[in-house]
Amino acid sequence: MIECHLRKLRLRDEISAAEEAALRGTIVDTVTHPAGRTIVHFGEALNYSTLVLDGFVGRYKDLKNGQRQITHVHVPGDFADLHGFTLKRLDHALLALTPCTIARASHTRLHEITETQAHLTRVMWFSTNVDAAIHREWEVSLGRRSAIQRAAHLFCELHVRLGVVGHAEAERYRFPISQAELAECLGLTPVHVNRVLRELRERGLVEFRNGLVAFQDLPGLKRLAEFDPGYLYLDPHPL
């Protein structure tokens, strides 16, 4: 059930059989959500953290004028709100961007891990640090990258992250969200995103159509985005 998560952790460090059993023991149930449903609401009191098993989950914040900013896209194998273990509530919300299945990890059982499993605690801490690194990269995109670079960078990032958990091929992957939702990820209007996607397609770099990201020139797309996956910390990293 949590194989994608274990695969991601083991890319960076060894996870023992006892640690795997402890992680599996945190899961109290699984829930399937349709696309568009809010999974965790802003300010909601939490006694569990959300692990994505299948589909895409977004973190988002609403503005009073009705606009929404998606601040992170979570893929299978990600804890979408492990930080909620210590915060106990979120200053944002979690949204099912696509039909998705999530597992809920008990905070009581996570607390037991922090008391008895020092190495596994460091591994979970490392995961939240990588989340923070991804947030910083998104902040750079929103603040300094051009519109076309933002889209290119996001497509490159998701290709790497999905590849880690076996959900991407060499030249394509499924990302079945709408252009409006993509616009909310990139801080652009849907009309602007449409123009950006057309330009990427006309340059022969990548096509996003019917929920499929298909690369025509992945090296060229990476050059355009100035994409360096170092912030994803994919090298073995014993803790």
JSON list of C-alpha atoms in Angstrom, two decimals:
[
{"chain": "A", "resi": 1, "resn": "MET", "atom": "CA", "xyz": [0.00, 0.00, 0.00]},
{"chain": "A", "resi": 2, "resn": "ILE", "atom": "CA", "xyz": [2.83, 2.44, 0.79]},
{"chain": "A", "resi": 3, "resn": "GLU", "atom": "CA", "xyz": [5.28, 1.01, -1.74]},
{"chain": "A", "resi": 4, "resn": "CYS", "atom": "CA", "xyz": [5.76, 4.31, -3.60]},
{"chain": "A", "resi": 5, "resn": "HIS", "atom": "CA", "xyz": [6.67, 6.03, -0.34]},
{"chain": "A", "resi": 6, "resn": "LEU", "atom": "CA", "xyz": [9.13, 3.30, 0.59]},
{"chain": "A", "resi": 7, "resn": "ARG", "atom": "CA", "xyz": [10.65, 3.38, -2.89]},
{"chain": "A", "resi": 8, "resn": "LYS", "atom": "CA", "xyz": [11.26, 7.12, -2.55]},
{"chain": "A", "resi": 9, "resn": "LEU", "atom": "CA", "xyz": [12.80, 6.77, 0.91]},
{"chain": "A", "resi": 10, "resn": "ARG", "atom": "CA", "xyz": [15.07, 3.90, -0.14]},
{"chain": "A", "resi": 11, "resn": "LEU", "atom": "CA", "xyz": [16.43, 5.91, -3.04]},
{"chain": "A", "resi": 12, "resn": "ARG", "atom": "CA", "xyz": [18.22, 8.06, -0.46]},
{"chain": "A", "resi": 13, "resn": "ASP", "atom": "CA", "xyz": [18.81, 5.79, 2.53]},
{"chain": "A", "resi": 14, "resn": "GLU", "atom": "CA", "xyz": [18.35, 2.25, 3.81]},
{"chain": "A", "resi": 15, "resn": "ILE", "atom": "CA", "xyz": [15.04, 1.46, 5.48]},
{"chain": "A", "resi": 16, "resn": "SER", "atom": "CA", "xyz": [15.13, -1.64, 7.66]},
{"chain": "A", "resi": 17, "resn": "ALA", "atom": "CA", "xyz": [12.37, -4.22, 7.91]},
{"chain": "A", "resi": 18, "resn": "ALA", "atom": "CA", "xyz": [11.55, -2.94, 11.40]},
{"chain": "A", "resi": 19, "resn": "GLU", "atom": "CA", "xyz": [11.33, 0.64, 10.13]},
{"chain": "A", "resi": 20, "resn": "GLU", "atom": "CA", "xyz": [9.12, -0.43, 7.24]},
{"chain": "A", "resi": 21, "resn": "ALA", "atom": "CA", "xyz": [6.83, -2.22, 9.69]},
{"chain": "A", "resi": 22, "resn": "ALA", "atom": "CA", "xyz": [6.70, 0.90, 11.86]},
{"chain": "A", "resi": 23, "resn": "LEU", "atom": "CA", "xyz": [5.73, 3.05, 8.88]},
{"chain": "A", "resi": 24, "resn": "ARG", "atom": "CA", "xyz": [3.07, 0.59, 7.79]},
{"chain": "A", "resi": 25, "resn": "GLY", "atom": "CA", "xyz": [1.79, 0.55, 11.35]},
{"chain": "A", "resi": 26, "resn": "THR", "atom": "CA", "xyz": [1.04, 4.28, 11.27]},
{"chain": "A", "resi": 27, "resn": "ILE", "atom": "CA", "xyz": [-1.67, 3.82, 8.63]},
{"chain": "A", "resi": 28, "resn": "VAL", "atom": "CA", "xyz": [-5.14, 3.71, 10.14]},
{"chain": "A", "resi": 29, "resn": "ASP", "atom": "CA", "xyz": [-7.26, 3.82, 6.96]},
{"chain": "A", "resi": 30, "resn": "THR", "atom": "CA", "xyz": [-7.37, 4.74, 3.28]},
{"chain": "A", "resi": 31, "resn": "VAL", "atom": "CA", "xyz": [-9.81, 7.09, 1.57]},
{"chain": "A", "resi": 32, "resn": "THR", "atom": "CA", "xyz": [-10.59, 7.68, -2.10]},
{"chain": "A", "resi": 33, "resn": "HIS", "atom": "CA", "xyz": [-11.50, 11.21, -3.17]},
{"chain": "A", "resi": 34, "resn": "PRO", "atom": "CA", "xyz": [-12.95, 12.51, -6.45]},
{"chain": "A", "resi": 35, "resn": "ALA", "atom": "CA", "xyz": [-11.18, 15.30, -8.30]},
{"chain": "A", "resi": 36, "resn": "GLY", "atom": "CA", "xyz": [-11.96, 18.72, -6.88]},
{"chain": "A", "resi": 37, "resn": "ARG", "atom": "CA", "xyz": [-12.65, 17.66, -3.30]},
{"chain": "A", "resi": 38, "resn": "THR", "atom": "CA", "xyz": [-10.88, 19.39, -0.43]},
{"chain": "A", "resi": 39, "resn": "ILE", "atom": "CA", "xyz": [-9.17, 16.66, 1.60]},
{"chain": "A", "resi": 40, "resn": "VAL", "atom": "CA", "xyz": [-8.01, 18.80, 4.53]},
{"chain": "A", "resi": 41, "resn": "HIS", "atom": "CA", "xyz": [-9.47, 22.24, 5.18]},
{"chain": "A", "resi": 42, "resn": "PHE", "atom": "CA", "xyz": [-7.61, 25.37, 6.21]},
{"chain": "A", "resi": 43, "resn": "GLY", "atom": "CA", "xyz": [-7.25, 25.48, 10.00]},
{"chain": "A", "resi": 44, "resn": "GLU", "atom": "CA", "xyz": [-8.73, 22.00, 10.51]},
{"chain": "A", "resi": 45, "resn": "ALA", "atom": "CA", "xyz": [-7.51, 20.27, 13.68]},
{"chain": "A", "resi": 46, "resn": "LEU", "atom": "CA", "xyz": [-5.45, 17.24, 12.71]},
{"chain": "A", "resi": 47, "resn": "ASN", "atom": "CA", "xyz": [-4.66, 13.92, 14.35]},
{"chain": "A", "resi": 48, "resn": "TYR", "atom": "CA", "xyz": [-3.30, 12.30, 11.18]},
{"chain": "A", "resi": 49, "resn": "SER", "atom": "CA", "xyz": [-1.08, 13.11, 8.20]},
{"chain": "A", "resi": 50, "resn": "THR", "atom": "CA", "xyz": [-1.99, 12.45, 4.57]},
{"chain": "A", "resi": 51, "resn": "LEU", "atom": "CA", "xyz": [0.09, 10.08, 2.44]},
{"chain": "A", "resi": 52, "resn": "VAL", "atom": "CA", "xyz": [-0.70, 10.09, -1.29]},
{"chain": "A", "resi": 53, "resn": "LEU", "atom": "CA", "xyz": [-1.08, 6.56, -2.65]},
{"chain": "A", "resi": 54, "resn": "ASP", "atom": "CA", "xyz": [-2.45, 7.35, -6.10]},
{"chain": "A", "resi": 55, "resn": "GLY", "atom": "CA", "xyz": [-3.31, 10.49, -8.05]},
{"chain": "A", "resi": 56, "resn": "PHE", "atom": "CA", "xyz": [-2.27, 14.11, -7.52]},
{"chain": "A", "resi": 57, "resn": "VAL", "atom": "CA", "xyz": [-2.90, 16.26, -4.46]},
{"chain": "A", "resi": 58, "resn": "GLY", "atom": "CA", "xyz": [-2.34, 20.02, -4.30]},
{"chain": "A", "resi": 59, "resn": "ARG", "atom": "CA", "xyz": [-1.70, 22.36, -1.43]},
{"chain": "A", "resi": 60, "resn": "TYR", "atom": "CA", "xyz": [-3.57, 25.63, -1.93]},
{"chain": "A", "resi": 61, "resn": "LYS", "atom": "CA", "xyz": [-4.60, 28.91, -0.38]},
{"chain": "A", "resi": 62, "resn": "ASP", "atom": "CA", "xyz": [-7.71, 30.93, -1.21]},
{"chain": "A", "resi": 63, "resn": "LEU", "atom": "CA", "xyz": [-7.86, 34.70, -1.48]},
{"chain": "A", "resi": 64, "resn": "LYS", "atom": "CA", "xyz": [-10.88, 36.77, -0.49]},
{"chain": "A", "resi": 65, "resn": "ASN", "atom": "CA", "xyz": [-11.43, 37.76, -4.12]},
{"chain": "A", "resi": 66, "resn": "GLY", "atom": "CA", "xyz": [-12.06, 34.12, -5.02]},
{"chain": "A", "resi": 67, "resn": "GLN", "atom": "CA", "xyz": [-8.68, 33.44, -6.59]},
{"chain": "A", "resi": 68, "resn": "ARG", "atom": "CA", "xyz": [-6.68, 30.38, -5.57]},
{"chain": "A", "resi": 69, "resn": "GLN", "atom": "CA", "xyz": [-2.95, 29.68, -5.58]},
{"chain": "A", "resi": 70, "resn": "ILE", "atom": "CA", "xyz": [-1.74, 26.08, -5.68]},
{"chain": "A", "resi": 71, "resn": "THR", "atom": "CA", "xyz": [1.54, 26.09, -3.78]},
{"chain": "A", "resi": 72, "resn": "HIS", "atom": "CA", "xyz": [2.65, 22.47, -4.22]},
{"chain": "A", "resi": 73, "resn": "VAL", "atom": "CA", "xyz": [1.72, 19.39, -6.24]},
{"chain": "A", "resi": 74, "resn": "HIS", "atom": "CA", "xyz": [2.09, 16.07, -4.44]},
{"chain": "A", "resi": 75, "resn": "VAL", "atom": "CA", "xyz": [2.60, 12.81, -6.32]},
{"chain": "A", "resi": 76, "resn": "PRO", "atom": "CA", "xyz": [2.18, 9.18, -5.21]},
{"chain": "A", "resi": 77, "resn": "GLY", "atom": "CA", "xyz": [4.55, 8.41, -2.37]},
{"chain": "A", "resi": 78, "resn": "ASP", "atom": "CA", "xyz": [4.46, 11.94, -0.90]},
{"chain": "A", "resi": 79, "resn": "PHE", "atom": "CA", "xyz": [3.29, 12.89, 2.55]},
{"chain": "A", "resi": 80, "resn": "ALA", "atom": "CA", "xyz": [1.19, 15.95, 1.70]},
{"chain": "A", "resi": 81, "resn": "ASP", "atom": "CA", "xyz": [1.17, 17.32, 5.24]},
{"chain": "A", "resi": 82, "resn": "LEU", "atom": "CA", "xyz": [3.73, 15.57, 7.40]},
{"chain": "A", "resi": 83, "resn": "HIS", "atom": "CA", "xyz": [4.41, 19.04, 8.84]},
{"chain": "A", "resi": 84, "resn": "GLY", "atom": "CA", "xyz": [0.89, 18.83, 10.28]},
{"chain": "A", "resi": 85, "resn": "PHE", "atom": "CA", "xyz": [2.24, 16.30, 12.79]},
{"chain": "A", "resi": 86, "resn": "THR", "atom": "CA", "xyz": [3.89, 19.11, 14.75]},
{"chain": "A", "resi": 87, "resn": "LEU", "atom": "CA", "xyz": [1.70, 22.03, 13.64]},
{"chain": "A", "resi": 88, "resn": "LYS", "atom": "CA", "xyz": [-1.59, 20.19, 14.41]},
{"chain": "A", "resi": 89, "resn": "ARG", "atom": "CA", "xyz": [-3.42, 22.36, 11.86]},
{"chain": "A", "resi": 90, "resn": "LEU", "atom": "CA", "xyz": [-2.62, 23.65, 8.40]},
{"chain": "A", "resi": 91, "resn": "ASP", "atom": "CA", "xyz": [-2.30, 27.26, 7.23]},
{"chain": "A", "resi": 92, "resn": "HIS", "atom": "CA", "xyz": [-3.44, 26.00, 3.82]},
{"chain": "A", "resi": 93, "resn": "ALA", "atom": "CA", "xyz": [-5.72, 23.28, 2.47]},
{"chain": "A", "resi": 94, "resn": "LEU", "atom": "CA", "xyz": [-5.25, 20.03, 0.55]},
{"chain": "A", "resi": 95, "resn": "LEU", "atom": "CA", "xyz": [-7.13, 19.41, -2.69]},
{"chain": "A", "resi": 96, "resn": "ALA", "atom": "CA", "xyz": [-7.62, 16.29, -4.81]},
{"chain": "A", "resi": 97, "resn": "LEU", "atom": "CA", "xyz": [-6.40, 17.62, -8.16]},
{"chain": "A", "resi": 98, "resn": "THR", "atom": "CA", "xyz": [-7.35, 14.30, -9.74]},
{"chain": "A", "resi": 99, "resn": "PRO", "atom": "CA", "xyz": [-9.21, 11.26, -8.42]},
{"chain": "A", "resi": 100, "resn": "CYS", "atom": "CA", "xyz": [-6.87, 10.07, -5.72]},
{"chain": "A", "resi": 101, "resn": "THR", "atom": "CA", "xyz": [-6.42, 7.59, -2.91]},
{"chain": "A", "resi": 102, "resn": "ILE", "atom": "CA", "xyz": [-4.76, 8.67, 0.30]},
{"chain": "A", "resi": 103, "resn": "ALA", "atom": "CA", "xyz": [-3.70, 6.89, 3.47]},
{"chain": "A", "resi": 104, "resn": "ARG", "atom": "CA", "xyz": [-4.05, 8.53, 6.86]},
{"chain": "A", "resi": 105, "resn": "ALA", "atom": "CA", "xyz": [-1.10, 8.11, 9.22]},
{"chain": "A", "resi": 106, "resn": "SER", "atom": "CA", "xyz": [-1.97, 8.44, 12.90]},
{"chain": "A", "resi": 107, "resn": "HIS", "atom": "CA", "xyz": [-0.15, 11.22, 14.74]},
{"chain": "A", "resi": 108, "resn": "THR", "atom": "CA", "xyz": [-0.17, 9.07, 17.86]},
{"chain": "A", "resi": 109, "resn": "ARG", "atom": "CA", "xyz": [1.74, 6.35, 16.01]},
{"chain": "A", "resi": 110, "resn": "LEU", "atom": "CA", "xyz": [4.05, 8.88, 14.37]},
{"chain": "A", "resi": 111, "resn": "HIS", "atom": "CA", "xyz": [4.81, 10.21, 17.85]},
{"chain": "A", "resi": 112, "resn": "GLU", "atom": "CA", "xyz": [5.74, 6.67, 18.93]},
{"chain": "A", "resi": 113, "resn": "ILE", "atom": "CA", "xyz": [8.21, 6.51, 16.03]},
{"chain": "A", "resi": 114, "resn": "THR", "atom": "CA", "xyz": [9.87, 9.75, 17.15]},
{"chain": "A", "resi": 115, "resn": "GLU", "atom": "CA", "xyz": [10.26, 8.27, 20.63]},
{"chain": "A", "resi": 116, "resn": "THR", "atom": "CA", "xyz": [11.64, 4.88, 19.57]},
{"chain": "A", "resi": 117, "resn": "GLN", "atom": "CA", "xyz": [13.07, 5.09, 16.02]},
{"chain": "A", "resi": 118, "resn": "ALA", "atom": "CA", "xyz": [15.78, 7.75, 15.82]},
{"chain": "A", "resi": 119, "resn": "HIS", "atom": "CA", "xyz": [16.91, 6.96, 12.26]},
{"chain": "A", "resi": 120, "resn": "LEU", "atom": "CA", "xyz": [13.39, 6.81, 10.88]},
{"chain": "A", "resi": 121, "resn": "THR", "atom": "CA", "xyz": [12.62, 10.12, 12.59]},
{"chain": "A", "resi": 122, "resn": "ARG", "atom": "CA", "xyz": [15.58, 11.68, 10.78]},
{"chain": "A", "resi": 123, "resn": "VAL", "atom": "CA", "xyz": [14.32, 10.24, 7.49]},
{"chain": "A", "resi": 124, "resn": "MET", "atom": "CA", "xyz": [10.90, 11.83, 8.01]},
{"chain": "A", "resi": 125, "resn": "TRP", "atom": "CA", "xyz": [12.54, 15.12, 8.97]},
{"chain": "A", "resi": 126, "resn": "PHE", "atom": "CA", "xyz": [14.60, 14.93, 5.79]},
{"chain": "A", "resi": 127, "resn": "SER", "atom": "CA", "xyz": [11.37, 14.49, 3.78]},
{"chain": "A", "resi": 128, "resn": "THR", "atom": "CA", "xyz": [9.92, 17.70, 5.19]},
{"chain": "A", "resi": 129, "resn": "ASN", "atom": "CA", "xyz": [13.21, 19.47, 4.37]},
{"chain": "A", "resi": 130, "resn": "VAL", "atom": "CA", "xyz": [12.92, 18.35, 0.73]},
{"chain": "A", "resi": 131, "resn": "ASP", "atom": "CA", "xyz": [9.35, 19.68, 0.69]},
{"chain": "A", "resi": 132, "resn": "ALA", "atom": "CA", "xyz": [10.73, 23.03, 1.86]},
{"chain": "A", "resi": 133, "resn": "ALA", "atom": "CA", "xyz": [13.37, 22.96, -0.89]},
{"chain": "A", "resi": 134, "resn": "ILE", "atom": "CA", "xyz": [10.64, 22.39, -3.49]},
{"chain": "A", "resi": 135, "resn": "HIS", "atom": "CA", "xyz": [8.69, 25.32, -2.04]},
{"chain": "A", "resi": 136, "resn": "ARG", "atom": "CA", "xyz": [11.74, 27.56, -2.40]},
{"chain": "A", "resi": 137, "resn": "GLU", "atom": "CA", "xyz": [12.12, 26.55, -6.04]},
{"chain": "A", "resi": 138, "resn": "TRP", "atom": "CA", "xyz": [8.44, 27.31, -6.70]},
{"chain": "A", "resi": 139, "resn": "GLU", "atom": "CA", "xyz": [8.95, 30.70, -5.02]},
{"chain": "A", "resi": 140, "resn": "VAL", "atom": "CA", "xyz": [11.80, 31.45, -7.42]},
{"chain": "A", "resi": 141, "resn": "SER", "atom": "CA", "xyz": [9.55, 30.48, -10.34]},
{"chain": "A", "resi": 142, "resn": "LEU", "atom": "CA", "xyz": [6.71, 32.72, -9.21]},
{"chain": "A", "resi": 143, "resn": "GLY", "atom": "CA", "xyz": [9.01, 35.63, -8.41]},
{"chain": "A", "resi": 144, "resn": "ARG", "atom": "CA", "xyz": [11.65, 35.59, -11.13]},
{"chain": "A", "resi": 145, "resn": "ARG", "atom": "CA", "xyz": [11.09, 33.07, -13.92]},
{"chain": "A", "resi": 146, "resn": "SER", "atom": "CA", "xyz": [9.21, 34.04, -17.05]},
{"chain": "A", "resi": 147, "resn": "ALA", "atom": "CA", "xyz": [5.84, 32.44, -17.71]},
{"chain": "A", "resi": 148, "resn": "ILE", "atom": "CA", "xyz": [7.25, 29.95, -20.21]},
{"chain": "A", "resi": 149, "resn": "GLN", "atom": "CA", "xyz": [10.13, 29.08, -17.85]},
{"chain": "A", "resi": 150, "resn": "ARG", "atom": "CA", "xyz": [7.67, 28.45, -15.00]},
{"chain": "A", "resi": 151, "resn": "ALA", "atom": "CA", "xyz": [5.74, 25.92, -17.06]},
{"chain": "A", "resi": 152, "resn": "ALA", "atom": "CA", "xyz": [8.91, 24.29, -18.38]},
{"chain": "A", "resi": 153, "resn": "HIS", "atom": "CA", "xyz": [10.36, 24.00, -14.88]},
{"chain": "A", "resi": 154, "resn": "LEU", "atom": "CA", "xyz": [7.20, 22.45, -13.45]},
{"chain": "A", "resi": 155, "resn": "PHE", "atom": "CA", "xyz": [7.02, 19.87, -16.26]},
{"chain": "A", "resi": 156, "resn": "CYS", "atom": "CA", "xyz": [10.68, 18.97, -15.69]},
{"chain": "A", "resi": 157, "resn": "GLU", "atom": "CA", "xyz": [10.28, 18.73, -11.91]},
{"chain": "A", "resi": 158, "resn": "LEU", "atom": "CA", "xyz": [7.25, 16.46, -12.07]},
{"chain": "A", "resi": 159, "resn": "HIS", "atom": "CA", "xyz": [8.97, 14.23, -14.62]},
{"chain": "A", "resi": 160, "resn": "VAL", "atom": "CA", "xyz": [11.79, 13.61, -12.15]},
{"chain": "A", "resi": 161, "resn": "ARG", "atom": "CA", "xyz": [9.58, 13.18, -9.09]},
{"chain": "A", "resi": 162, "resn": "LEU", "atom": "CA", "xyz": [7.17, 10.83, -10.87]},
{"chain": "A", "resi": 163, "resn": "GLY", "atom": "CA", "xyz": [10.08, 8.88, -12.31]},
{"chain": "A", "resi": 164, "resn": "VAL", "atom": "CA", "xyz": [11.40, 8.18, -8.81]},
{"chain": "A", "resi": 165, "resn": "VAL", "atom": "CA", "xyz": [8.19, 6.30, -7.95]},
{"chain": "A", "resi": 166, "resn": "GLY", "atom": "CA", "xyz": [7.77, 4.62, -11.34]},
{"chain": "A", "resi": 167, "resn": "HIS", "atom": "CA", "xyz": [4.97, 6.84, -12.65]},
{"chain": "A", "resi": 168, "resn": "ALA", "atom": "CA", "xyz": [6.79, 8.44, -15.60]},
{"chain": "A", "resi": 169, "resn": "GLU", "atom": "CA", "xyz": [8.24, 7.14, -18.84]},
{"chain": "A", "resi": 170, "resn": "ALA", "atom": "CA", "xyz": [11.33, 8.53, -20.52]},
{"chain": "A", "resi": 171, "resn": "GLU", "atom": "CA", "xyz": [9.36, 10.90, -22.75]},
{"chain": "A", "resi": 172, "resn": "ARG", "atom": "CA", "xyz": [5.94, 11.26, -21.13]},
{"chain": "A", "resi": 173, "resn": "TYR", "atom": "CA", "xyz": [3.80, 11.09, -18.03]},
{"chain": "A", "resi": 174, "resn": "ARG", "atom": "CA", "xyz": [0.18, 11.53, -17.05]},
{"chain": "A", "resi": 175, "resn": "PHE", "atom": "CA", "xyz": [-0.77, 14.81, -15.35]},
{"chain": "A", "resi": 176, "resn": "PRO", "atom": "CA", "xyz": [-4.56, 15.00, -15.79]},
{"chain": "A", "resi": 177, "resn": "ILE", "atom": "CA", "xyz": [-5.33, 18.47, -14.50]},
{"chain": "A", "resi": 178, "resn": "SER", "atom": "CA", "xyz": [-7.09, 21.32, -16.30]},
{"chain": "A", "resi": 179, "resn": "GLN", "atom": "CA", "xyz": [-5.40, 24.37, -17.79]},
{"chain": "A", "resi": 180, "resn": "ALA", "atom": "CA", "xyz": [-7.16, 26.44, -15.12]},
{"chain": "A", "resi": 181, "resn": "GLU", "atom": "CA", "xyz": [-5.53, 24.35, -12.38]},
{"chain": "A", "resi": 182, "resn": "LEU", "atom": "CA", "xyz": [-2.18, 24.54, -14.16]},
{"chain": "A", "resi": 183, "resn": "ALA", "atom": "CA", "xyz": [-2.63, 28.33, -14.19]},
{"chain": "A", "resi": 184, "resn": "GLU", "atom": "CA", "xyz": [-3.16, 28.23, -10.41]},
{"chain": "A", "resi": 185, "resn": "CYS", "atom": "CA", "xyz": [0.13, 26.34, -10.05]},
{"chain": "A", "resi": 186, "resn": "LEU", "atom": "CA", "xyz": [2.00, 28.87, -12.17]},
{"chain": "A", "resi": 187, "resn": "GLY", "atom": "CA", "xyz": [0.43, 32.10, -10.91]},
{"chain": "A", "resi": 188, "resn": "LEU", "atom": "CA", "xyz": [-0.91, 32.93, -14.38]},
{"chain": "A", "resi": 189, "resn": "THR", "atom": "CA", "xyz": [-4.31, 33.35, -15.99]},
{"chain": "A", "resi": 190, "resn": "PRO", "atom": "CA", "xyz": [-5.76, 30.44, -17.99]},
{"chain": "A", "resi": 191, "resn": "VAL", "atom": "CA", "xyz": [-5.51, 32.56, -21.14]},
{"chain": "A", "resi": 192, "resn": "HIS", "atom": "CA", "xyz": [-1.81, 33.18, -20.51]},
{"chain": "A", "resi": 193, "resn": "VAL", "atom": "CA", "xyz": [-1.21, 29.49, -19.83]},
{"chain": "A", "resi": 194, "resn": "ASN", "atom": "CA", "xyz": [-2.87, 28.63, -23.13]},
{"chain": "A", "resi": 195, "resn": "ARG", "atom": "CA", "xyz": [-0.42, 30.91, -24.94]},
{"chain": "A", "resi": 196, "resn": "VAL", "atom": "CA", "xyz": [2.53, 29.44, -23.04]},
{"chain": "A", "resi": 197, "resn": "LEU", "atom": "CA", "xyz": [1.52, 25.87, -23.89]},
{"chain": "A", "resi": 198, "resn": "ARG", "atom": "CA", "xyz": [1.13, 26.81, -27.54]},
{"chain": "A", "resi": 199, "resn": "GLU", "atom": "CA", "xyz": [4.60, 28.38, -27.60]},
{"chain": "A", "resi": 200, "resn": "LEU", "atom": "CA", "xyz": [6.17, 25.32, -25.94]},
{"chain": "A", "resi": 201, "resn": "ARG", "atom": "CA", "xyz": [4.48, 23.13, -28.53]},
{"chain": "A", "resi": 202, "resn": "GLU", "atom": "CA", "xyz": [5.49, 25.34, -31.47]},
{"chain": "A", "resi": 203, "resn": "ARG", "atom": "CA", "xyz": [9.10, 25.39, -30.27]},
{"chain": "A", "resi": 204, "resn": "GLY", "atom": "CA", "xyz": [9.06, 21.59, -30.42]},
{"chain": "A", "resi": 205, "resn": "LEU", "atom": "CA", "xyz": [9.80, 21.18, -26.71]},
{"chain": "A", "resi": 206, "resn": "VAL", "atom": "CA", "xyz": [6.76, 19.65, -24.99]},
{"chain": "A", "resi": 207, "resn": "GLU", "atom": "CA", "xyz": [3.04, 19.17, -25.51]},
{"chain": "A", "resi": 208, "resn": "PHE", "atom": "CA", "xyz": [0.43, 19.14, -22.74]},
{"chain": "A", "resi": 209, "resn": "ARG", "atom": "CA", "xyz": [-2.83, 17.76, -24.05]},
{"chain": "A", "resi": 210, "resn": "ASN", "atom": "CA", "xyz": [-5.62, 15.61, -22.59]},
{"chain": "A", "resi": 211, "resn": "GLY", "atom": "CA", "xyz": [-3.76, 15.17, -19.32]},
{"chain": "A", "resi": 212, "resn": "LEU", "atom": "CA", "xyz": [-0.56, 13.91, -20.95]},
{"chain": "A", "resi": 213, "resn": "VAL", "atom": "CA", "xyz": [2.81, 15.67, -20.81]},
{"chain": "A", "resi": 214, "resn": "ALA", "atom": "CA", "xyz": [4.75, 14.49, -23.89]},
{"chain": "A", "resi": 215, "resn": "PHE", "atom": "CA", "xyz": [8.32, 15.68, -24.46]},
{"chain": "A", "resi": 216, "resn": "GLN", "atom": "CA", "xyz": [9.63, 16.40, -27.94]},
{"chain": "A", "resi": 217, "resn": "ASP", "atom": "CA", "xyz": [12.96, 17.84, -26.74]},
{"chain": "A", "resi": 218, "resn": "LEU", "atom": "CA", "xyz": [13.52, 17.24, -23.03]},
{"chain": "A", "resi": 219, "resn": "PRO", "atom": "CA", "xyz": [17.14, 18.52, -23.00]},
{"chain": "A", "resi": 220, "resn": "GLY", "atom": "CA", "xyz": [15.95, 21.70, -24.72]},
{"chain": "A", "resi": 221, "resn": "LEU", "atom": "CA", "xyz": [13.13, 22.10, -22.21]},
{"chain": "A", "resi": 222, "resn": "LYS", "atom": "CA", "xyz": [15.60, 21.75, -19.33]},
{"chain": "A", "resi": 223, "resn": "ARG", "atom": "CA", "xyz": [17.83, 24.40, -20.88]},
{"chain": "A", "resi": 224, "resn": "LEU", "atom": "CA", "xyz": [14.89, 26.77, -21.23]},
{"chain": "A", "resi": 225, "resn": "ALA", "atom": "CA", "xyz": [13.86, 26.20, -17.60]},
{"chain": "A", "resi": 226, "resn": "GLU", "atom": "CA", "xyz": [17.46, 26.23, -16.33]},
{"chain": "A", "resi": 227, "resn": "PHE", "atom": "CA", "xyz": [16.38, 23.08, -14.55]},
{"chain": "A", "resi": 228, "resn": "ASP", "atom": "CA", "xyz": [18.81, 21.60, -12.02]},
{"chain": "A", "resi": 229, "resn": "PRO", "atom": "CA", "xyz": [17.31, 18.74, -9.97]},
{"chain": "A", "resi": 230, "resn": "GLY", "atom": "CA", "xyz": [19.80, 19.22, -7.14]},
{"chain": "A", "resi": 231, "resn": "TYR", "atom": "CA", "xyz": [17.11, 20.74, -4.91]},
{"chain": "A", "resi": 232, "resn": "LEU", "atom": "CA", "xyz": [15.29, 17.37, -4.96]},
{"chain": "A", "resi": 233, "resn": "TYR", "atom": "CA", "xyz": [18.24, 15.72, -3.14]},
{"chain": "A", "resi": 234, "resn": "LEU", "atom": "CA", "xyz": [18.01, 12.43, -5.05]},
{"chain": "A", "resi": 235, "resn": "ASP", "atom": "CA", "xyz": [21.53, 11.19, -4.31]},
{"chain": "A", "resi": 236, "resn": "PRO", "atom": "CA", "xyz": [21.99, 8.56, -1.59]},
{"chain": "A", "resi": 237, "resn": "HIS", "atom": "CA", "xyz": [21.93, 10.45, 1.68]},
{"chain": "A", "resi": 238, "resn": "PRO", "atom": "CA", "xyz": [22.57, 8.22, 4.72]},
{"chain": "A", "resi": 239, "resn": "LEU", "atom": "CA", "xyz": [21.12, 9.76, 7.84]}
]
